[in-house]
């Protein structure tokens, strides 16, 4: 005679498959690339290029020495870190019908500036970014922070 099992089955713990992990990583990469472009600030242009897992940023004609920090896809922000581990935050600011966005650029001292989109990154922009040296990067970062603090 068969008897009914009274023990409830254990819940199966959800895990991500390799395909889901790859999809999540690809979504993150795509999200970061959405920040790439040439953007207008009040005083200058800011060029952002995410390529080969590197975030390259230009302030005007000078390359900033920044690395990619935390990425928050839920709140649509990403952090850029200076060598001193100061945090610059970029955040998407959407229009009312979510068809276009600007970037909010918040410096380590808390000053924010809205950046308007000019164009996508071109090969001319990439060549200019890669041509800049590190000494120019430190000078440009100090200049950018000084302008944002005024």
PDB file of C-alpha atoms in Angstrom:
ATOM      1  CA  UNK A   1       0.000   0.000   0.000  1.00  0.00           C
ATOM      2  CA  UNK A   2       1.309   3.409  -0.910  1.00  0.00           C
ATOM      3  CA  UNK A   3       1.118   6.150   1.628  1.00  0.00           C
ATOM      4  CA  UNK A   4       1.010   9.844   0.870  1.00  0.00           C
ATOM      5  CA  UNK A   5       4.138  11.805   1.554  1.00  0.00           C
ATOM      6  CA  UNK A   6       3.485  14.416   4.191  1.00  0.00           C
ATOM      7  CA  UNK A   7       6.847  16.119   3.897  1.00  0.00           C
ATOM      8  CA  UNK A   8       6.765  19.312   1.874  1.00  0.00           C
ATOM      9  CA  UNK A   9       9.285  19.517  -0.924  1.00  0.00           C
ATOM     10  CA  UNK A  10      12.226  21.797  -0.265  1.00  0.00           C
ATOM     11  CA  UNK A  11      12.380  25.009  -2.213  1.00  0.00           C
ATOM     12  CA  UNK A  12      14.963  25.015  -4.939  1.00  0.00           C
ATOM     13  CA  UNK A  13      17.447  27.838  -4.550  1.00  0.00           C
ATOM     14  CA  UNK A  14      17.534  29.982  -7.683  1.00  0.00           C
ATOM     15  CA  UNK A  15      20.932  30.183  -9.311  1.00  0.00           C
ATOM     16  CA  UNK A  16      22.101  31.938 -12.392  1.00  0.00           C
ATOM     17  CA  UNK A  17      23.056  29.833 -15.334  1.00  0.00           C
ATOM     18  CA  UNK A  18      26.181  30.723 -17.322  1.00  0.00           C
ATOM     19  CA  UNK A  19      23.897  32.222 -19.990  1.00  0.00           C
ATOM     20  CA  UNK A  20      22.166  34.439 -17.396  1.00  0.00           C
ATOM     21  CA  UNK A  21      25.517  35.560 -15.971  1.00  0.00           C
ATOM     22  CA  UNK A  22      26.771  36.416 -19.454  1.00  0.00           C
ATOM     23  CA  UNK A  23      23.534  38.323 -20.157  1.00  0.00           C
ATOM     24  CA  UNK A  24      23.881  40.283 -16.899  1.00  0.00           C
ATOM     25  CA  UNK A  25      27.504  41.149 -17.704  1.00  0.00           C
ATOM     26  CA  UNK A  26      26.511  42.196 -21.238  1.00  0.00           C
ATOM     27  CA  UNK A  27      23.687  44.372 -19.885  1.00  0.00           C
ATOM     28  CA  UNK A  28      26.207  46.066 -17.556  1.00  0.00           C
ATOM     29  CA  UNK A  29      28.647  46.648 -20.438  1.00  0.00           C
ATOM     30  CA  UNK A  30      25.869  48.082 -22.607  1.00  0.00           C
ATOM     31  CA  UNK A  31      24.724  50.327 -19.758  1.00  0.00           C
ATOM     32  CA  UNK A  32      28.241  51.721 -19.256  1.00  0.00           C
ATOM     33  CA  UNK A  33      28.629  52.335 -22.997  1.00  0.00           C
ATOM     34  CA  UNK A  34      25.485  54.504 -22.900  1.00  0.00           C
ATOM     35  CA  UNK A  35      27.579  57.132 -21.078  1.00  0.00           C
ATOM     36  CA  UNK A  36      30.063  57.245 -23.966  1.00  0.00           C
ATOM     37  CA  UNK A  37      29.879  60.353 -26.091  1.00  0.00           C
ATOM     38  CA  UNK A  38      30.905  63.967 -26.319  1.00  0.00           C
ATOM     39  CA  UNK A  39      28.995  66.048 -23.769  1.00  0.00           C
ATOM     40  CA  UNK A  40      28.775  69.825 -23.261  1.00  0.00           C
ATOM     41  CA  UNK A  41      29.336  71.357 -19.845  1.00  0.00           C
ATOM     42  CA  UNK A  42      28.993  75.043 -19.014  1.00  0.00           C
ATOM     43  CA  UNK A  43      32.706  75.691 -19.553  1.00  0.00           C
ATOM     44  CA  UNK A  44      33.975  72.887 -21.752  1.00  0.00           C
ATOM     45  CA  UNK A  45      33.318  69.592 -23.479  1.00  0.00           C
ATOM     46  CA  UNK A  46      33.649  66.264 -21.701  1.00  0.00           C
ATOM     47  CA  UNK A  47      34.387  63.227 -23.806  1.00  0.00           C
ATOM     48  CA  UNK A  48      33.612  59.837 -22.293  1.00  0.00           C
ATOM     49  CA  UNK A  49      34.646  56.603 -23.979  1.00  0.00           C
ATOM     50  CA  UNK A  50      34.188  53.131 -22.504  1.00  0.00           C
ATOM     51  CA  UNK A  51      36.211  50.679 -24.555  1.00  0.00           C
ATOM     52  CA  UNK A  52      37.952  47.380 -23.744  1.00  0.00           C
ATOM     53  CA  UNK A  53      36.892  47.579 -20.077  1.00  0.00           C
ATOM     54  CA  UNK A  54      38.511  51.013 -19.726  1.00  0.00           C
ATOM     55  CA  UNK A  55      36.766  54.300 -19.027  1.00  0.00           C
ATOM     56  CA  UNK A  56      38.612  57.154 -20.708  1.00  0.00           C
ATOM     57  CA  UNK A  57      37.536  60.720 -19.996  1.00  0.00           C
ATOM     58  CA  UNK A  58      38.661  63.983 -21.568  1.00  0.00           C
ATOM     59  CA  UNK A  59      37.979  67.437 -20.157  1.00  0.00           C
ATOM     60  CA  UNK A  60      38.372  69.743 -23.133  1.00  0.00           C
ATOM     61  CA  UNK A  61      41.616  68.645 -24.742  1.00  0.00           C
ATOM     62  CA  UNK A  62      43.082  67.012 -21.657  1.00  0.00           C
ATOM     63  CA  UNK A  63      42.753  63.409 -20.590  1.00  0.00           C
ATOM     64  CA  UNK A  64      41.648  62.828 -17.000  1.00  0.00           C
ATOM     65  CA  UNK A  65      43.290  60.006 -15.075  1.00  0.00           C
ATOM     66  CA  UNK A  66      40.155  58.215 -13.869  1.00  0.00           C
ATOM     67  CA  UNK A  67      39.117  54.615 -13.466  1.00  0.00           C
ATOM     68  CA  UNK A  68      35.681  53.028 -13.462  1.00  0.00           C
ATOM     69  CA  UNK A  69      34.196  52.509 -10.004  1.00  0.00           C
ATOM     70  CA  UNK A  70      30.820  51.146  -8.946  1.00  0.00           C
ATOM     71  CA  UNK A  71      28.025  50.856 -11.483  1.00  0.00           C
ATOM     72  CA  UNK A  72      24.399  51.108 -10.302  1.00  0.00           C
ATOM     73  CA  UNK A  73      22.084  50.170 -13.143  1.00  0.00           C
ATOM     74  CA  UNK A  74      18.971  50.537 -10.966  1.00  0.00           C
ATOM     75  CA  UNK A  75      19.663  54.205 -10.165  1.00  0.00           C
ATOM     76  CA  UNK A  76      21.437  54.750 -13.504  1.00  0.00           C
ATOM     77  CA  UNK A  77      24.706  55.981 -12.028  1.00  0.00           C
ATOM     78  CA  UNK A  78      28.342  55.130 -12.390  1.00  0.00           C
ATOM     79  CA  UNK A  79      31.321  56.280 -10.392  1.00  0.00           C
ATOM     80  CA  UNK A  80      34.680  57.392 -11.710  1.00  0.00           C
ATOM     81  CA  UNK A  81      37.612  57.210  -9.286  1.00  0.00           C
ATOM     82  CA  UNK A  82      40.643  59.477  -9.125  1.00  0.00           C
ATOM     83  CA  UNK A  83      44.064  58.154  -8.080  1.00  0.00           C
ATOM     84  CA  UNK A  84      43.278  59.536  -4.604  1.00  0.00           C
ATOM     85  CA  UNK A  85      40.027  57.484  -4.590  1.00  0.00           C
ATOM     86  CA  UNK A  86      37.870  60.590  -4.825  1.00  0.00           C
ATOM     87  CA  UNK A  87      34.542  59.798  -6.448  1.00  0.00           C
ATOM     88  CA  UNK A  88      32.983  61.537  -9.437  1.00  0.00           C
ATOM     89  CA  UNK A  89      29.437  60.354 -10.136  1.00  0.00           C
ATOM     90  CA  UNK A  90      27.684  60.390 -13.486  1.00  0.00           C
ATOM     91  CA  UNK A  91      23.910  59.968 -13.437  1.00  0.00           C
ATOM     92  CA  UNK A  92      21.365  59.880 -16.237  1.00  0.00           C
ATOM     93  CA  UNK A  93      18.663  62.566 -16.036  1.00  0.00           C
ATOM     94  CA  UNK A  94      15.753  61.660 -18.306  1.00  0.00           C
ATOM     95  CA  UNK A  95      13.228  64.027 -19.867  1.00  0.00           C
ATOM     96  CA  UNK A  96       9.565  63.559 -18.915  1.00  0.00           C
ATOM     97  CA  UNK A  97       8.773  60.992 -21.628  1.00  0.00           C
ATOM     98  CA  UNK A  98      12.120  59.141 -21.177  1.00  0.00           C
ATOM     99  CA  UNK A  99      13.168  59.585 -24.801  1.00  0.00           C
ATOM    100  CA  UNK A 100      16.349  61.588 -24.117  1.00  0.00           C
ATOM    101  CA  UNK A 101      18.682  62.097 -21.208  1.00  0.00           C
ATOM    102  CA  UNK A 102      21.412  64.407 -20.030  1.00  0.00           C
ATOM    103  CA  UNK A 103      24.171  63.509 -17.611  1.00  0.00           C
ATOM    104  CA  UNK A 104      24.583  64.902 -14.139  1.00  0.00           C
ATOM    105  CA  UNK A 105      28.305  65.198 -13.343  1.00  0.00           C
ATOM    106  CA  UNK A 106      28.912  65.417  -9.572  1.00  0.00           C
ATOM    107  CA  UNK A 107      32.458  66.200  -8.462  1.00  0.00           C
ATOM    108  CA  UNK A 108      34.075  64.918  -5.244  1.00  0.00           C
ATOM    109  CA  UNK A 109      33.185  68.194  -3.494  1.00  0.00           C
ATOM    110  CA  UNK A 110      29.474  67.676  -4.233  1.00  0.00           C
ATOM    111  CA  UNK A 111      29.089  70.277  -6.983  1.00  0.00           C
ATOM    112  CA  UNK A 112      26.916  69.116  -9.856  1.00  0.00           C
ATOM    113  CA  UNK A 113      26.743  70.165 -13.457  1.00  0.00           C
ATOM    114  CA  UNK A 114      24.386  69.011 -16.193  1.00  0.00           C
ATOM    115  CA  UNK A 115      26.007  67.765 -19.375  1.00  0.00           C
ATOM    116  CA  UNK A 116      24.174  67.943 -22.684  1.00  0.00           C
ATOM    117  CA  UNK A 117      24.770  65.379 -25.412  1.00  0.00           C
ATOM    118  CA  UNK A 118      26.666  66.607 -28.490  1.00  0.00           C
ATOM    119  CA  UNK A 119      27.508  63.443 -30.436  1.00  0.00           C
ATOM    120  CA  UNK A 120      28.537  59.814 -30.273  1.00  0.00           C
ATOM    121  CA  UNK A 121      32.239  58.988 -30.045  1.00  0.00           C
ATOM    122  CA  UNK A 122      33.982  59.056 -33.419  1.00  0.00           C
ATOM    123  CA  UNK A 123      37.338  57.657 -34.500  1.00  0.00           C
ATOM    124  CA  UNK A 124      38.683  61.236 -34.310  1.00  0.00           C
ATOM    125  CA  UNK A 125      37.660  61.389 -30.643  1.00  0.00           C
ATOM    126  CA  UNK A 126      39.229  57.996 -29.875  1.00  0.00           C
ATOM    127  CA  UNK A 127      42.519  58.972 -31.503  1.00  0.00           C
ATOM    128  CA  UNK A 128      42.613  62.205 -29.503  1.00  0.00           C
ATOM    129  CA  UNK A 129      41.882  60.409 -26.222  1.00  0.00           C
ATOM    130  CA  UNK A 130      44.588  57.804 -26.694  1.00  0.00           C
ATOM    131  CA  UNK A 131      47.147  60.449 -27.648  1.00  0.00           C
ATOM    132  CA  UNK A 132      46.965  62.247 -24.301  1.00  0.00           C
ATOM    133  CA  UNK A 133      49.558  61.550 -21.617  1.00  0.00           C
ATOM    134  CA  UNK A 134      49.210  61.114 -17.865  1.00  0.00           C
ATOM    135  CA  UNK A 135      50.776  64.463 -16.877  1.00  0.00           C
ATOM    136  CA  UNK A 136      48.050  66.263 -18.782  1.00  0.00           C
ATOM    137  CA  UNK A 137      45.509  64.063 -17.007  1.00  0.00           C
ATOM    138  CA  UNK A 138      46.397  65.297 -13.497  1.00  0.00           C
ATOM    139  CA  UNK A 139      46.421  68.928 -14.599  1.00  0.00           C
ATOM    140  CA  UNK A 140      43.054  68.573 -16.303  1.00  0.00           C
ATOM    141  CA  UNK A 141      41.482  66.894 -13.274  1.00  0.00           C
ATOM    142  CA  UNK A 142      42.612  69.740 -11.003  1.00  0.00           C
ATOM    143  CA  UNK A 143      41.267  72.287 -13.518  1.00  0.00           C
ATOM    144  CA  UNK A 144      37.919  70.485 -13.769  1.00  0.00           C
ATOM    145  CA  UNK A 145      37.547  70.324  -9.973  1.00  0.00           C
ATOM    146  CA  UNK A 146      38.474  74.020  -9.659  1.00  0.00           C
ATOM    147  CA  UNK A 147      35.858  75.052 -12.234  1.00  0.00           C
ATOM    148  CA  UNK A 148      33.164  72.968 -10.540  1.00  0.00           C
ATOM    149  CA  UNK A 149      33.950  74.427  -7.119  1.00  0.00           C
ATOM    150  CA  UNK A 150      33.280  78.011  -8.262  1.00  0.00           C
TER     151      UNK A 150
END
